[in-house]
């Protein structure tokens, strides 16, 4: 009698990857695991698996690369110490976590550090890095927020959504909306800031790369503009 072959467990895929300024590589997997990778040797080291589902996004602290935040479908925000290989803090999110970003110290509010989380359904929550208390919750999009990025000067937070927009928020003014950057034909996948916090680079699902003037909220459109090559990212 022929036996039905046993089903193989699905292979975990990489969901997100982030590289710190010091060269540390951190990957999140669809299995719920967090993995660090030595960029020189290629050696992998799996950390504890604590998410019960897909880990959608991770972020490395801009000043302390051993600190990593992750969010997932299980509605958890976890804060890791990857040197000690343990979760030091956690919070239950209002909705599934899609994206996460850690701010530099925000001088305008006493040097505090914030952790912003993009949520399903167009919501966003912000947590104090020290106390892990939720200090802001807002819904200003209709669809998921899949990308967040603080400016290097910590004055602004850029928020990318499935609504095809990048929203620019004023951190010190309770994350008030400064302007909406409209021009993409598909959902926002990635955002990057220039080193001087004056230019935003955004990439969408339609493979468009657009550049934005933060001061005016307008897109750089000139075909003769050398913003990409002349900007330090």
Coordinates of N, CA and C in Angstrom, one line a residue:
X1 N 0.8 -1.2 0.0 CA 0.0 0.0 0.0 C 0.9 1.3 0.0
X2 N 0.6 2.2 -0.9 CA 1.4 3.4 -1.0 C 1.1 4.3 0.1
X3 N 2.1 4.9 0.7 CA 1.9 5.9 1.7 C 2.0 7.3 1.1
X4 N 1.1 8.1 1.6 CA 1.2 9.5 1.2 C 2.4 10.2 1.8
X5 N 3.3 10.8 0.9 CA 4.5 11.4 1.4 C 4.2 12.5 2.4
X6 N 5.0 12.6 3.4 CA 4.8 13.6 4.5 C 5.1 15.0 3.9
X7 N 4.3 15.9 4.3 CA 4.4 17.3 3.9 C 5.6 17.9 4.5
X8 N 6.4 18.6 3.7 CA 7.6 19.3 4.2 C 7.2 20.7 4.7
X9 N 7.8 21.0 5.8 CA 7.5 22.4 6.4 C 8.0 23.4 5.4
X10 N 7.2 24.5 5.2 CA 7.6 25.5 4.3 C 8.9 26.2 4.8
X11 N 9.7 26.5 3.8 CA 11.0 27.2 4.1 C 10.7 28.7 4.4
X12 N 11.3 29.1 5.6 CA 11.1 30.5 6.0 C 11.8 31.4 5.0
X13 N 11.1 32.5 4.7 CA 11.7 33.5 3.7 C 12.0 34.7 4.5
X14 N 13.0 35.5 3.9 CA 13.3 36.8 4.5 C 12.2 37.8 4.2
X15 N 11.7 38.5 5.3 CA 10.7 39.4 5.1 C 11.2 40.9 5.1
X16 N 12.3 41.1 5.9 CA 12.9 42.4 5.9 C 14.4 42.3 6.3
X17 N 15.1 43.3 5.9 CA 16.6 43.3 6.1 C 17.0 44.7 6.4
X18 N 17.8 44.9 7.4 CA 18.3 46.2 7.7 C 19.8 46.1 8.1
X19 N 20.6 47.1 7.7 CA 22.0 47.2 7.9 C 22.3 48.5 8.7
X20 N 22.9 48.3 9.9 CA 23.2 49.4 10.7 C 24.4 50.2 10.2
X21 N 24.7 51.4 10.7 CA 25.8 52.1 10.3 C 27.2 51.4 10.6
X22 N 27.1 50.6 11.6 CA 28.3 49.8 12.0 C 28.5 48.6 11.2
X23 N 27.6 48.2 10.3 CA 27.7 47.1 9.5 C 27.0 45.8 9.9
X24 N 26.2 45.9 11.0 CA 25.4 44.8 11.5 C 24.3 44.6 10.6
X25 N 24.0 43.3 10.2 CA 22.9 42.9 9.3 C 21.9 42.1 10.1
X26 N 20.7 42.6 10.1 CA 19.6 41.9 10.8 C 18.5 41.6 9.8
X27 N 18.0 40.3 9.9 CA 17.0 39.9 9.0 C 15.8 39.4 9.8
X28 N 14.6 39.6 9.3 CA 13.4 39.0 9.9 C 12.8 38.0 8.9
X29 N 12.2 36.9 9.5 CA 11.7 35.8 8.6 C 10.2 35.6 8.8
X30 N 9.7 35.0 7.8 CA 8.2 34.7 7.8 C 7.9 33.7 8.9
X31 N 8.9 33.0 9.5 CA 8.7 32.0 10.5 C 8.5 32.7 11.9
X32 N 8.8 34.0 12.0 CA 8.7 34.7 13.2 C 10.1 34.8 13.9
X33 N 11.1 34.4 13.2 CA 12.5 34.5 13.8 C 13.2 35.7 13.4
X34 N 14.2 36.1 14.2 CA 15.1 37.2 14.0 C 16.5 36.6 13.8
X35 N 17.2 37.0 12.8 CA 18.6 36.4 12.5 C 19.5 37.6 12.3
X36 N 20.7 37.4 12.9 CA 21.8 38.4 12.6 C 22.8 37.7 11.7
X37 N 23.5 38.5 10.8 CA 24.4 38.0 9.8 C 25.7 38.8 9.9
X38 N 26.8 38.1 10.0 CA 28.1 38.7 9.9 C 28.4 39.1 8.5
X39 N 28.5 40.4 8.2 CA 28.7 40.8 6.8 C 30.0 40.4 6.2
X40 N 31.0 40.2 7.1 CA 32.4 39.7 6.6 C 32.4 38.2 6.3
X41 N 32.0 37.4 7.3 CA 32.1 36.0 7.2 C 30.9 35.3 6.6
X42 N 29.7 36.0 6.7 CA 28.5 35.4 6.2 C 27.9 34.5 7.2
X43 N 28.4 34.4 8.4 CA 27.9 33.5 9.4 C 26.6 34.0 10.0
X44 N 25.6 33.1 10.1 CA 24.3 33.4 10.6 C 24.2 33.0 12.1
X45 N 23.4 33.8 12.8 CA 23.1 33.5 14.2 C 21.6 33.8 14.5
X46 N 20.8 32.7 14.7 CA 19.4 32.9 14.9 C 19.1 33.3 16.4
X47 N 18.4 34.3 16.6 CA 18.0 34.8 17.9 C 16.7 34.0 18.3
X48 N 16.2 34.3 19.5 CA 15.0 33.6 20.0 C 13.8 33.9 19.1
X49 N 13.0 32.9 18.8 CA 11.8 33.1 18.1 C 10.7 33.5 19.0
X50 N 10.2 34.7 19.0 CA 9.2 35.1 20.0 C 7.9 35.6 19.3
X51 N 8.0 36.0 18.0 CA 6.8 36.4 17.3 C 6.1 35.1 16.9
X52 N 4.7 35.1 16.9 CA 4.0 33.9 16.6 C 3.6 33.9 15.1
X53 N 4.0 34.9 14.4 CA 3.7 34.9 12.9 C 4.8 35.6 12.2
X54 N 4.4 36.1 11.0 CA 5.4 36.8 10.2 C 5.9 38.1 10.9
X55 N 7.3 38.2 10.9 CA 7.9 39.5 11.3 C 8.0 40.4 10.1
X56 N 7.2 41.4 10.1 CA 7.1 42.2 8.9 C 8.2 43.3 8.7
X57 N 8.7 43.8 9.8 CA 9.7 44.9 9.7 C 10.6 44.9 10.9
X58 N 11.8 45.5 10.8 CA 12.7 45.7 11.9 C 13.4 47.0 11.7
X59 N 13.9 47.5 12.8 CA 14.7 48.8 12.8 C 15.8 48.7 13.8
X60 N 17.0 49.2 13.5 CA 18.1 49.3 14.4 C 18.2 50.7 15.0
X61 N 18.5 50.8 16.3 CA 18.6 52.1 16.9 C 19.8 52.8 16.3
X62 N 19.6 54.1 15.9 CA 20.6 54.8 15.1 C 21.9 55.1 16.0
X63 N 21.8 55.0 17.3 CA 23.0 55.3 18.1 C 23.5 54.0 18.9
X64 N 22.7 53.0 18.9 CA 23.0 51.8 19.7 C 22.6 50.6 18.9
X65 N 23.5 50.1 18.0 CA 23.1 49.0 17.1 C 22.8 47.7 17.7
X66 N 23.0 47.5 19.0 CA 22.6 46.3 19.6 C 21.1 46.3 19.9
X67 N 20.5 47.4 19.8 CA 19.0 47.6 20.1 C 18.3 47.5 18.8
X68 N 17.3 46.5 18.7 CA 16.5 46.3 17.5 C 15.1 46.2 17.8
X69 N 14.2 46.9 17.1 CA 12.8 46.8 17.3 C 12.2 46.0 16.1
X70 N 11.2 45.1 16.4 CA 10.5 44.3 15.4 C 9.0 44.4 15.6
X71 N 8.2 44.3 14.5 CA 6.8 44.2 14.6 C 6.3 43.1 13.6
X72 N 5.1 42.6 14.0 CA 4.6 41.5 13.1 C 3.1 41.4 13.1
X73 N 2.6 40.4 12.4 CA 1.2 40.2 12.3 C 0.5 39.8 13.6
X74 N 1.3 39.4 14.6 CA 0.8 39.0 15.9 C 0.5 40.2 16.8
X75 N 0.6 41.4 16.3 CA 0.3 42.6 17.0 C 1.2 42.9 18.2
X76 N 2.5 42.5 18.0 CA 3.5 42.8 19.1 C 4.6 43.7 18.5
X77 N 5.0 44.6 19.4 CA 6.2 45.4 19.2 C 7.2 44.8 20.2
X78 N 8.3 44.3 19.7 CA 9.4 43.8 20.5 C 10.6 44.6 20.4
X79 N 11.3 44.7 21.5 CA 12.6 45.5 21.6 C 13.7 44.5 22.0
X80 N 14.6 44.3 21.2 CA 15.7 43.3 21.4 C 17.0 43.9 21.8
X81 N 17.7 43.1 22.6 CA 19.2 43.3 22.8 C 19.8 42.2 22.1
X82 N 20.4 42.4 20.9 CA 20.9 41.3 20.1 C 22.2 40.8 20.6
X83 N 22.9 41.5 21.4 CA 24.1 41.0 22.0 C 23.8 40.0 23.1
X84 N 22.8 40.3 23.9 CA 22.3 39.3 24.9 C 21.3 38.3 24.4
X85 N 20.9 38.5 23.2 CA 19.9 37.6 22.5 C 18.6 37.4 23.3
X86 N 18.0 38.6 23.7 CA 16.8 38.5 24.4 C 15.9 39.7 24.2
X87 N 14.7 39.6 24.4 CA 13.7 40.7 24.3 C 13.7 41.4 25.6
X88 N 13.9 42.7 25.6 CA 14.0 43.5 26.8 C 12.7 44.2 27.1
X89 N 11.9 44.6 26.1 CA 10.6 45.2 26.3 C 9.7 44.8 25.2
X90 N 8.4 44.9 25.5 CA 7.4 44.6 24.5 C 6.1 45.4 24.8
X91 N 5.3 45.5 23.7 CA 4.0 46.2 23.8 C 3.0 45.5 22.8
X92 N 1.8 45.5 23.3 CA 0.7 44.9 22.4 C 0.2 46.1 21.5
X93 N 0.2 45.9 20.2 CA -0.2 46.9 19.3 C -1.7 47.0 19.1
X94 N -2.3 48.1 18.7 CA -3.8 48.2 18.5 C -4.2 47.3 17.3
X95 N -3.3 47.2 16.3 CA -3.5 46.4 15.1 C -2.2 45.7 14.7
X96 N -2.3 44.9 13.6 CA -1.1 44.3 13.1 C 0.0 45.3 12.8
X97 N 1.3 44.9 13.1 CA 2.4 45.8 12.8 C 2.9 45.6 11.4
X98 N 3.1 46.7 10.7 CA 3.6 46.6 9.3 C 5.0 47.2 9.1
X99 N 5.3 48.2 9.9 CA 6.6 48.9 9.8 C 7.0 49.5 11.1
X100 N 8.3 49.7 11.3 CA 8.8 50.3 12.6 C 10.0 51.2 12.3
X101 N 10.1 52.2 13.1 CA 11.3 53.1 13.0 C 11.7 53.6 14.4
X102 N 13.0 53.8 14.6 CA 13.5 54.3 15.9 C 14.1 55.7 15.6
X103 N 13.8 56.7 16.4 CA 14.3 58.0 16.1 C 15.7 58.2 16.8
X104 N 16.5 59.1 16.3 CA 17.6 59.6 17.0 C 17.1 60.3 18.2
X105 N 17.9 60.7 19.2 CA 17.5 61.5 20.4 C 16.9 62.8 19.9
X106 N 15.7 63.1 20.4 CA 14.9 64.2 19.9 C 15.2 65.4 20.8
X107 N 16.1 66.3 20.4 CA 16.5 67.4 21.3 C 15.4 68.3 21.7
X108 N 14.4 68.5 20.8 CA 13.3 69.4 21.1 C 12.4 69.0 22.3
X109 N 12.5 67.7 22.6 CA 11.7 67.2 23.7 C 12.6 66.5 24.8
X110 N 13.7 67.1 25.0 CA 14.6 66.7 26.1 C 15.5 65.5 25.8
X111 N 15.7 65.2 24.5 CA 16.5 64.1 24.1 C 15.9 62.7 24.2
X112 N 14.6 62.7 24.3 CA 13.9 61.4 24.3 C 14.0 60.7 22.9
X113 N 13.9 59.4 22.9 CA 13.9 58.6 21.7 C 12.5 58.0 21.6
X114 N 12.0 58.0 20.4 CA 10.6 57.5 20.1 C 10.7 56.3 19.1
X115 N 9.8 55.4 19.2 CA 9.6 54.2 18.3 C 8.3 54.4 17.6
X116 N 8.3 54.6 16.3 CA 7.0 54.7 15.6 C 6.7 53.4 14.9
X117 N 5.4 53.1 14.9 CA 5.0 51.8 14.3 C 3.9 52.1 13.3
X118 N 4.0 51.6 12.1 CA 3.0 51.7 11.1 C 2.1 50.5 11.2
X119 N 0.8 50.7 11.2 CA -0.2 49.6 11.4 C -1.1 49.3 10.3
X120 N -1.7 48.2 10.3 CA -2.7 47.9 9.2 C -3.9 48.8 9.4
X121 N -4.5 49.1 8.3 CA -5.7 49.9 8.3 C -5.4 51.4 8.3
X122 N -4.1 51.8 8.1 CA -3.8 53.2 8.0 C -3.5 53.9 9.3
X123 N -3.3 53.1 10.4 CA -3.0 53.7 11.7 C -1.5 53.8 12.0
X124 N -1.2 54.7 12.9 CA 0.2 54.8 13.4 C 0.2 55.0 14.9
X125 N 1.2 54.4 15.5 CA 1.3 54.5 17.0 C 2.8 54.9 17.3
X126 N 3.0 55.7 18.3 CA 4.4 56.1 18.7 C 4.5 55.7 20.2
X127 N 5.7 55.1 20.5 CA 6.0 54.7 21.9 C 7.3 55.4 22.4
X128 N 7.3 55.7 23.7 CA 8.5 56.2 24.3 C 9.5 55.0 24.5
X129 N 10.7 55.2 24.0 CA 11.7 54.1 24.0 C 12.1 53.7 25.4
X130 N 12.1 54.6 26.4 CA 12.5 54.3 27.7 C 11.3 53.6 28.5
X131 N 10.1 54.1 28.5 CA 9.0 53.6 29.3 C 8.2 52.6 28.5
X132 N 8.3 52.6 27.2 CA 7.5 51.8 26.2 C 6.0 52.1 26.3
X133 N 5.7 53.3 26.8 CA 4.3 53.8 26.9 C 3.9 54.3 25.5
X134 N 2.6 54.1 25.1 CA 2.1 54.7 23.9 C 1.9 56.2 24.1
X135 N 2.5 57.0 23.3 CA 2.3 58.5 23.5 C 1.6 59.1 22.3
X136 N 1.3 58.4 21.3 CA 0.6 58.9 20.1 C -0.1 57.8 19.4
X137 N -1.4 58.0 19.0 CA -2.1 57.1 18.1 C -2.9 58.0 17.1
X138 N -2.8 57.6 15.8 CA -3.6 58.4 14.8 C -3.9 57.5 13.7
X139 N -5.0 57.8 13.0 CA -5.4 57.2 11.8 C -5.5 58.3 10.7
X140 N -4.5 58.4 9.8 CA -4.6 59.4 8.8 C -4.5 58.8 7.4
X141 N -4.5 57.5 7.3 CA -4.5 56.9 5.9 C -5.7 55.8 5.9
X142 N -6.0 55.4 4.7 CA -7.1 54.4 4.6 C -6.5 53.0 4.5
X143 N -5.3 52.9 4.0 CA -4.7 51.6 3.9 C -3.4 51.4 4.7
X144 N -2.8 50.2 4.7 CA -1.7 49.9 5.6 C -0.5 50.9 5.5
X145 N 0.1 51.2 6.6 CA 1.4 52.0 6.6 C 2.5 51.0 6.6
X146 N 3.2 50.9 5.5 CA 4.3 49.9 5.3 C 5.7 50.4 5.4
X147 N 5.9 51.7 5.6 CA 7.2 52.3 5.7 C 7.2 53.5 6.6
X148 N 8.2 53.7 7.5 CA 8.4 54.8 8.3 C 9.9 55.1 8.4
X149 N 10.2 56.4 8.4 CA 11.6 56.7 8.6 C 11.8 58.1 9.2
X150 N 12.5 58.2 10.3 CA 12.8 59.5 11.0 C 13.9 60.2 10.2
X151 N 13.8 61.5 10.2 CA 14.9 62.3 9.6 C 16.1 62.2 10.5
X152 N 17.3 62.3 10.0 CA 18.5 62.3 10.8 C 18.5 63.4 11.9
X153 N 17.9 64.5 11.6 CA 17.9 65.6 12.7 C 16.7 65.4 13.6
X154 N 15.9 64.3 13.5 CA 14.8 63.9 14.4 C 13.7 64.9 14.4
X155 N 13.7 65.9 13.5 CA 12.6 66.8 13.5 C 11.3 66.3 12.7
X156 N 11.5 65.4 11.8 CA 10.4 64.9 11.0 C 10.3 63.4 11.0
X157 N 9.1 62.9 10.7 CA 8.9 61.5 10.4 C 8.2 61.4 9.1
X158 N 8.8 60.6 8.2 CA 8.1 60.3 6.9 C 7.4 59.0 7.0
X159 N 6.1 59.0 6.5 CA 5.2 57.9 6.6 C 4.8 57.5 5.2
X160 N 5.0 56.3 4.8 CA 4.6 55.8 3.5 C 3.5 54.8 3.6
X161 N 2.5 54.9 2.8 CA 1.3 54.0 2.9 C 0.9 53.4 1.6
X162 N 0.0 52.4 1.7 CA -0.6 51.8 0.5 C -1.6 52.8 -0.2
X163 N -1.8 54.0 0.4 CA -2.5 55.0 -0.3 C -1.7 55.7 -1.4
X164 N -0.4 55.3 -1.5 CA 0.5 55.9 -2.6 C 1.1 57.2 -2.1
X165 N 1.0 57.6 -0.9 CA 1.5 58.9 -0.4 C 2.6 58.7 0.6
X166 N 3.4 59.7 0.7 CA 4.4 59.9 1.8 C 3.9 61.1 2.6
X167 N 3.6 60.9 3.8 CA 3.2 62.0 4.7 C 4.4 62.4 5.6
X168 N 4.5 63.8 5.7 CA 5.6 64.3 6.4 C 5.1 64.9 7.7
X169 N 5.5 64.4 8.9 CA 5.0 64.8 10.2 C 6.0 65.5 11.0
X170 N 5.5 66.5 11.8 CA 6.3 67.3 12.7 C 6.4 66.6 14.0
X171 N 7.6 66.1 14.4 CA 7.8 65.3 15.6 C 7.5 66.1 16.8
X172 N 8.1 67.3 17.0 CA 8.0 68.1 18.2 C 6.6 68.6 18.4
X173 N 5.8 68.7 17.3 CA 4.5 69.3 17.4 C 3.4 68.1 17.4
X174 N 3.7 67.2 18.3 CA 2.8 66.0 18.5 C 2.5 65.3 17.1
X175 N 3.5 65.2 16.3 CA 3.4 64.5 15.0 C 2.3 65.1 14.1
X176 N 2.1 66.4 14.1 CA 1.2 67.1 13.3 C 1.6 66.9 11.8
X177 N 0.6 66.8 10.9 CA 0.9 66.7 9.5 C 1.4 68.0 8.9
X178 N 2.6 68.0 8.3 CA 3.2 69.1 7.6 C 2.7 69.2 6.2
X179 N 2.8 68.1 5.5 CA 2.4 68.0 4.1 C 2.3 66.6 3.6
X180 N 1.6 66.4 2.5 CA 1.5 65.1 1.9 C 2.2 65.1 0.5
X181 N 3.1 64.2 0.4 CA 3.9 64.1 -0.9 C 3.2 63.2 -1.8
X182 N 2.6 63.7 -2.9 CA 1.8 62.9 -3.8 C 2.4 62.9 -5.2
X183 N 2.5 61.7 -5.7 CA 3.1 61.6 -7.1 C 3.4 60.2 -7.5
X184 N 3.4 59.2 -6.5 CA 3.6 57.8 -6.8 C 2.3 57.2 -7.4
X185 N 2.5 56.2 -8.3 CA 1.4 55.5 -8.9 C 1.1 54.2 -8.1
X186 N 1.9 53.8 -7.1 CA 1.6 52.6 -6.4 C 2.0 52.8 -4.9
X187 N 1.8 51.8 -4.1 CA 2.1 51.9 -2.7 C 3.6 52.1 -2.4
X188 N 3.9 52.7 -1.3 CA 5.2 53.1 -0.9 C 5.9 51.9 -0.3
X189 N 7.1 51.6 -0.8 CA 7.9 50.5 -0.3 C 9.0 50.9 0.6
X190 N 9.8 51.9 0.2 CA 10.9 52.4 1.0 C 11.1 53.9 0.9
X191 N 11.6 54.4 2.0 CA 11.9 55.8 2.2 C 13.3 56.0 2.7
X192 N 14.0 57.0 2.2 CA 15.3 57.3 2.7 C 15.5 58.8 2.8
X193 N 16.2 59.2 3.8 CA 16.5 60.7 4.0 C 17.9 61.0 3.6
X194 N 18.2 62.2 3.1 CA 19.5 62.7 2.9 C 20.1 63.0 4.3
X195 N 21.4 63.0 4.4 CA 22.1 63.1 5.6 C 21.8 64.5 6.3
X196 N 21.5 65.5 5.5 CA 21.2 66.8 6.0 C 19.7 67.0 6.3
X197 N 18.9 66.0 6.1 CA 17.4 66.0 6.3 C 16.7 67.0 5.4
X198 N 17.2 67.3 4.2 CA 16.6 68.2 3.3 C 15.9 67.6 2.1
X199 N 16.3 66.3 1.9 CA 15.7 65.6 0.7 C 15.2 64.2 1.1
X200 N 14.1 63.8 0.5 CA 13.6 62.5 0.7 C 13.6 61.7 -0.6
X201 N 14.0 60.5 -0.5 CA 14.0 59.6 -1.7 C 12.9 58.5 -1.4
X202 N 12.0 58.2 -2.3 CA 11.0 57.2 -2.0 C 10.8 56.3 -3.2
X203 N 10.5 55.0 -2.9 CA 10.4 54.0 -3.9 C 9.0 53.4 -3.7
X204 N 8.3 53.1 -4.8 CA 6.9 52.5 -4.7 C 6.9 51.2 -5.4
X205 N 5.7 50.5 -5.3 CA 5.5 49.2 -5.9 C 5.5 49.2 -7.4
X206 N 5.4 50.4 -8.0 CA 5.5 50.6 -9.5 C 6.9 50.8 -9.9
X207 N 7.9 50.6 -9.0 CA 9.3 50.8 -9.3 C 9.7 52.2 -9.7
X208 N 9.0 53.2 -9.2 CA 9.3 54.6 -9.4 C 10.2 55.0 -8.2
X209 N 11.2 55.8 -8.5 CA 12.1 56.4 -7.5 C 11.9 57.9 -7.7
X210 N 11.3 58.6 -6.6 CA 11.1 60.0 -6.7 C 11.9 60.7 -5.6
X211 N 12.2 62.0 -5.8 CA 12.9 62.8 -4.9 C 12.1 64.0 -4.5
X212 N 12.2 64.4 -3.2 CA 11.3 65.4 -2.7 C 12.1 66.5 -1.9
X213 N 11.7 67.7 -2.1 CA 12.3 68.8 -1.4 C 11.5 69.0 -0.1
X214 N 12.1 68.7 1.1 CA 11.4 68.7 2.3 C 10.9 70.1 2.7
X215 N 11.6 71.2 2.4 CA 11.2 72.5 2.7 C 10.0 73.0 2.0
X216 N 9.8 72.5 0.7 CA 8.6 72.9 -0.1 C 7.6 71.9 -0.2
X217 N 7.9 70.6 0.1 CA 7.0 69.5 -0.1 C 6.8 69.1 -1.6
X218 N 7.7 69.6 -2.4 CA 7.5 69.4 -3.9 C 8.5 68.4 -4.4
X219 N 8.2 67.8 -5.5 CA 9.0 66.8 -6.1 C 10.1 67.5 -7.0
X220 N 11.3 67.0 -7.0 CA 12.3 67.4 -7.9 C 11.9 66.8 -9.3
X221 N 11.7 67.6 -10.3 CA 11.2 67.1 -11.6 C 12.2 67.4 -12.7
X222 N 13.1 68.3 -12.6 CA 14.0 68.6 -13.7 C 14.8 67.5 -14.2
X223 N 14.9 67.2 -15.5 CA 15.7 66.1 -16.0 C 17.2 66.5 -15.9
X224 N 17.5 67.7 -15.6 CA 18.9 68.1 -15.5 C 19.3 68.2 -14.1
X225 N 18.4 67.8 -13.1 CA 18.7 67.9 -11.7 C 19.6 66.8 -11.3
X226 N 20.7 67.1 -10.6 CA 21.6 66.0 -10.1 C 21.5 65.7 -8.6
X227 N 20.2 65.8 -8.2 CA 20.0 65.6 -6.7 C 20.5 64.2 -6.2
X228 N 20.3 63.2 -7.1 CA 20.7 61.9 -6.6 C 22.2 61.8 -6.4
X229 N 23.0 62.3 -7.4 CA 24.4 62.1 -7.4 C 25.1 63.1 -6.4
X230 N 24.4 64.3 -6.2 CA 25.0 65.3 -5.4 C 24.6 65.3 -4.0
X231 N 23.7 64.4 -3.6 CA 23.2 64.3 -2.2 C 23.9 63.2 -1.5
X232 N 24.3 63.5 -0.2 CA 24.8 62.4 0.6 C 23.7 61.8 1.4
X233 N 23.6 60.5 1.2 CA 22.4 59.7 1.8 C 22.9 59.0 3.1

